[in-house]
Structure formats: C-alpha cells, structure tokens
C-alpha cells in the first residue's frame, strides 16, 4: 500500500474512532465527546507518526515473507502496545502513575488498531477492484 493510501486510512481511522471512542467512556455528568476529543488529540499524532511508520514496516515485512493477515494484525497490536509503553514511560518520568492509564490505553490501542486494520483491508479490496476494471 502506498504512503498516500496509508495516510488516507489513518485519516479515516482518526475520524471513525473520534466517534467510537466516547462510547467506552460513558460517565454520568461527563461530556463523552469531549473525552473522545481529548484522547484523540493525544493519539492522532501517534497515528500519523509512529503508527504510520510501523505500519509501512509491518506491511513490507508481511509482504516479503508472505505472512497472513492475522500476523499483520498481531504485529500492529504489538506496535500499538510499544507506543503505549512509550506513553506510560513518559507519564512515569513526569511524576504520574501509569497503572491507571495502562488498561484504558490498552483498550484504546486495540480499538485504534482494529479500526485501522479493517479500514486498510477494505481499502485494499477497493483498490484491487478498481485496478481490475
């Protein structure tokens, strides 16, 4: 997949998860979409830097060794967990406690990676159909 397609998939992921993510943070007297915006404002830069870079590497690796999609999905999750660990170390260094954020962060990683992965699959199918016409 070309870089422009990965950027498009990343953009769609950011848009979809902005509306899906607040469903996991339903609390009384809370503006759920504000929570989604705050989480998105932290995660979207990671999607467009670390996530995009690792996705290209994972895609090339899986293509080179003819690995199945499930392996690619698991590698995407592993890269998301690595990104989460970087964030947890940052919180720890700045004096915070990463324990409370780890479970929530893991849920966010799984959501973002799953949405990204499935959008990428759909985009590949669409581009194959367009190429065959």
mmCIF file of C-alpha atoms in Angstrom:
data_model
loop_
_atom_site.group_PDB
_atom_site.id
_atom_site.type_symbol
_atom_site.label_atom_id
_atom_site.label_comp_id
_atom_site.label_asym_id
_atom_site.label_seq_id
_atom_site.Cartn_x
_atom_site.Cartn_y
_atom_site.Cartn_z
ATOM 1 C CA UNK A 1 0.000 0.000 0.000
ATOM 2 C CA UNK A 2 1.351 3.391 -0.920
ATOM 3 C CA UNK A 3 2.041 6.124 1.592
ATOM 4 C CA UNK A 4 -0.866 8.237 0.334
ATOM 5 C CA UNK A 5 -3.250 5.317 0.861
ATOM 6 C CA UNK A 6 -1.896 4.732 4.365
ATOM 7 C CA UNK A 7 -2.361 8.433 5.124
ATOM 8 C CA UNK A 8 -5.948 8.183 3.897
ATOM 9 C CA UNK A 9 -6.573 5.075 6.033
ATOM 10 C CA UNK A 10 -5.029 6.851 9.042
ATOM 11 C CA UNK A 11 -7.290 9.847 8.475
ATOM 12 C CA UNK A 12 -10.382 7.646 8.260
ATOM 13 C CA UNK A 13 -9.279 5.810 11.408
ATOM 14 C CA UNK A 14 -8.915 9.088 13.275
ATOM 15 C CA UNK A 15 -12.371 10.211 12.122
ATOM 16 C CA UNK A 16 -14.155 6.949 12.950
ATOM 17 C CA UNK A 17 -12.503 6.428 16.307
ATOM 18 C CA UNK A 18 -13.275 10.004 17.332
ATOM 19 C CA UNK A 19 -16.941 8.999 17.343
ATOM 20 C CA UNK A 20 -16.486 5.414 18.573
ATOM 21 C CA UNK A 21 -14.093 6.110 21.452
ATOM 22 C CA UNK A 22 -16.514 8.142 23.612
ATOM 23 C CA UNK A 23 -18.777 5.091 23.798
ATOM 24 C CA UNK A 24 -16.146 3.486 26.031
ATOM 25 C CA UNK A 25 -16.026 6.492 28.393
ATOM 26 C CA UNK A 26 -19.685 6.892 29.284
ATOM 27 C CA UNK A 27 -19.886 8.514 32.689
ATOM 28 C CA UNK A 28 -22.547 10.472 34.470
ATOM 29 C CA UNK A 29 -22.275 14.238 34.106
ATOM 30 C CA UNK A 30 -19.478 13.946 31.541
ATOM 31 C CA UNK A 31 -19.323 15.212 28.017
ATOM 32 C CA UNK A 32 -18.343 11.965 26.294
ATOM 33 C CA UNK A 33 -17.313 13.587 23.020
ATOM 34 C CA UNK A 34 -15.047 15.974 24.896
ATOM 35 C CA UNK A 35 -13.298 12.935 26.393
ATOM 36 C CA UNK A 36 -13.075 11.476 22.871
ATOM 37 C CA UNK A 37 -11.587 14.738 21.624
ATOM 38 C CA UNK A 38 -9.001 14.827 24.405
ATOM 39 C CA UNK A 39 -7.988 11.211 23.800
ATOM 40 C CA UNK A 40 -7.932 11.795 20.035
ATOM 41 C CA UNK A 41 -5.755 14.880 20.436
ATOM 42 C CA UNK A 42 -3.175 12.686 22.153
ATOM 43 C CA UNK A 43 -3.478 9.591 19.970
ATOM 44 C CA UNK A 44 -3.809 11.129 16.499
ATOM 45 C CA UNK A 45 -0.227 12.482 16.424
ATOM 46 C CA UNK A 46 0.952 8.965 17.305
ATOM 47 C CA UNK A 47 -1.167 7.519 14.479
ATOM 48 C CA UNK A 48 0.389 9.840 11.925
ATOM 49 C CA UNK A 49 3.962 9.368 13.120
ATOM 50 C CA UNK A 50 4.741 6.138 14.942
ATOM 51 C CA UNK A 51 1.697 4.226 13.649
ATOM 52 C CA UNK A 52 2.178 5.158 10.016
ATOM 53 C CA UNK A 53 5.896 4.384 10.115
ATOM 54 C CA UNK A 54 5.432 0.992 11.797
ATOM 55 C CA UNK A 55 2.511 0.097 9.545
ATOM 56 C CA UNK A 56 4.683 0.583 6.480
ATOM 57 C CA UNK A 57 7.403 -1.590 8.025
ATOM 58 C CA UNK A 58 4.881 -4.282 9.042
ATOM 59 C CA UNK A 59 3.293 -4.230 5.582
ATOM 60 C CA UNK A 60 6.649 -4.654 3.861
ATOM 61 C CA UNK A 61 7.697 -7.394 6.314
ATOM 62 C CA UNK A 62 4.464 -9.369 5.830
ATOM 63 C CA UNK A 63 4.598 -8.983 2.049
ATOM 64 C CA UNK A 64 8.239 -10.093 1.922
ATOM 65 C CA UNK A 65 7.641 -13.243 3.989
ATOM 66 C CA UNK A 66 4.091 -13.901 2.670
ATOM 67 C CA UNK A 67 2.553 -13.735 6.146
ATOM 68 C CA UNK A 68 -1.181 -13.936 6.698
ATOM 69 C CA UNK A 69 -3.374 -11.003 7.701
ATOM 70 C CA UNK A 70 -3.735 -12.238 11.280
ATOM 71 C CA UNK A 71 0.041 -11.986 11.744
ATOM 72 C CA UNK A 72 -0.082 -8.452 10.376
ATOM 73 C CA UNK A 73 -2.910 -7.641 12.798
ATOM 74 C CA UNK A 74 -0.946 -9.037 15.753
ATOM 75 C CA UNK A 75 2.142 -7.080 14.698
ATOM 76 C CA UNK A 76 0.019 -3.911 14.501
ATOM 77 C CA UNK A 77 -1.245 -4.593 18.035
ATOM 78 C CA UNK A 78 2.336 -5.154 19.230
ATOM 79 C CA UNK A 79 3.402 -1.819 17.743
ATOM 80 C CA UNK A 80 0.432 -0.147 19.451
ATOM 81 C CA UNK A 81 1.434 -1.668 22.785
ATOM 82 C CA UNK A 82 5.003 -0.421 22.248
ATOM 83 C CA UNK A 83 3.582 3.051 21.635
ATOM 84 C CA UNK A 84 1.501 2.689 24.816
ATOM 85 C CA UNK A 85 4.623 1.738 26.762
ATOM 86 C CA UNK A 86 6.416 4.841 25.470
ATOM 87 C CA UNK A 87 3.471 6.919 26.689
ATOM 88 C CA UNK A 88 3.491 5.101 30.071
ATOM 89 C CA UNK A 89 7.214 5.784 30.498
ATOM 90 C CA UNK A 90 6.568 9.453 29.703
ATOM 91 C CA UNK A 91 3.832 9.593 32.354
ATOM 92 C CA UNK A 92 6.152 7.900 34.869
ATOM 93 C CA UNK A 93 9.033 10.287 34.111
ATOM 94 C CA UNK A 94 6.793 13.322 34.564
ATOM 95 C CA UNK A 95 5.765 12.093 38.006
ATOM 96 C CA UNK A 96 2.487 10.374 37.206
ATOM 97 C CA UNK A 97 1.370 6.840 37.860
ATOM 98 C CA UNK A 98 0.944 4.820 34.637
ATOM 99 C CA UNK A 99 -1.031 1.989 36.299
ATOM 100 C CA UNK A 100 -4.368 3.737 35.942
ATOM 101 C CA UNK A 101 -3.723 4.587 32.333
ATOM 102 C CA UNK A 102 -2.479 1.206 31.155
ATOM 103 C CA UNK A 103 -5.829 -0.612 30.975
ATOM 104 C CA UNK A 104 -7.526 2.336 29.332
ATOM 105 C CA UNK A 105 -4.591 2.775 26.979
ATOM 106 C CA UNK A 106 -4.658 -0.900 26.041
ATOM 107 C CA UNK A 107 -8.348 -0.621 25.196
ATOM 108 C CA UNK A 108 -7.646 2.447 23.078
ATOM 109 C CA UNK A 109 -4.760 0.682 21.319
ATOM 110 C CA UNK A 110 -6.957 -2.308 20.494
ATOM 111 C CA UNK A 111 -9.729 -0.056 19.204
ATOM 112 C CA UNK A 112 -7.469 2.079 17.027
ATOM 113 C CA UNK A 113 -5.517 -0.874 15.635
ATOM 114 C CA UNK A 114 -8.671 -2.851 14.877
ATOM 115 C CA UNK A 115 -10.353 0.065 13.121
ATOM 116 C CA UNK A 116 -7.151 0.882 11.203
ATOM 117 C CA UNK A 117 -6.636 -2.741 10.186
ATOM 118 C CA UNK A 118 -10.169 -3.242 8.905
ATOM 119 C CA UNK A 119 -10.228 0.058 7.027
ATOM 120 C CA UNK A 120 -6.929 -0.929 5.436
ATOM 121 C CA UNK A 121 -8.385 -4.294 4.342
ATOM 122 C CA UNK A 122 -11.430 -2.596 2.820
ATOM 123 C CA UNK A 123 -9.228 -0.059 1.029
ATOM 124 C CA UNK A 124 -7.061 -2.862 -0.420
ATOM 125 C CA UNK A 125 -10.178 -4.624 -1.732
ATOM 126 C CA UNK A 126 -11.478 -1.392 -3.242
ATOM 127 C CA UNK A 127 -8.148 -0.651 -4.935
ATOM 128 C CA UNK A 128 -7.960 -4.219 -6.310
ATOM 129 C CA UNK A 129 -11.444 -3.867 -7.770
ATOM 130 C CA UNK A 130 -10.539 -0.506 -9.278
ATOM 131 C CA UNK A 131 -7.361 -1.970 -10.787
ATOM 132 C CA UNK A 132 -9.263 -4.880 -12.340
ATOM 133 C CA UNK A 133 -11.705 -2.572 -14.128
#
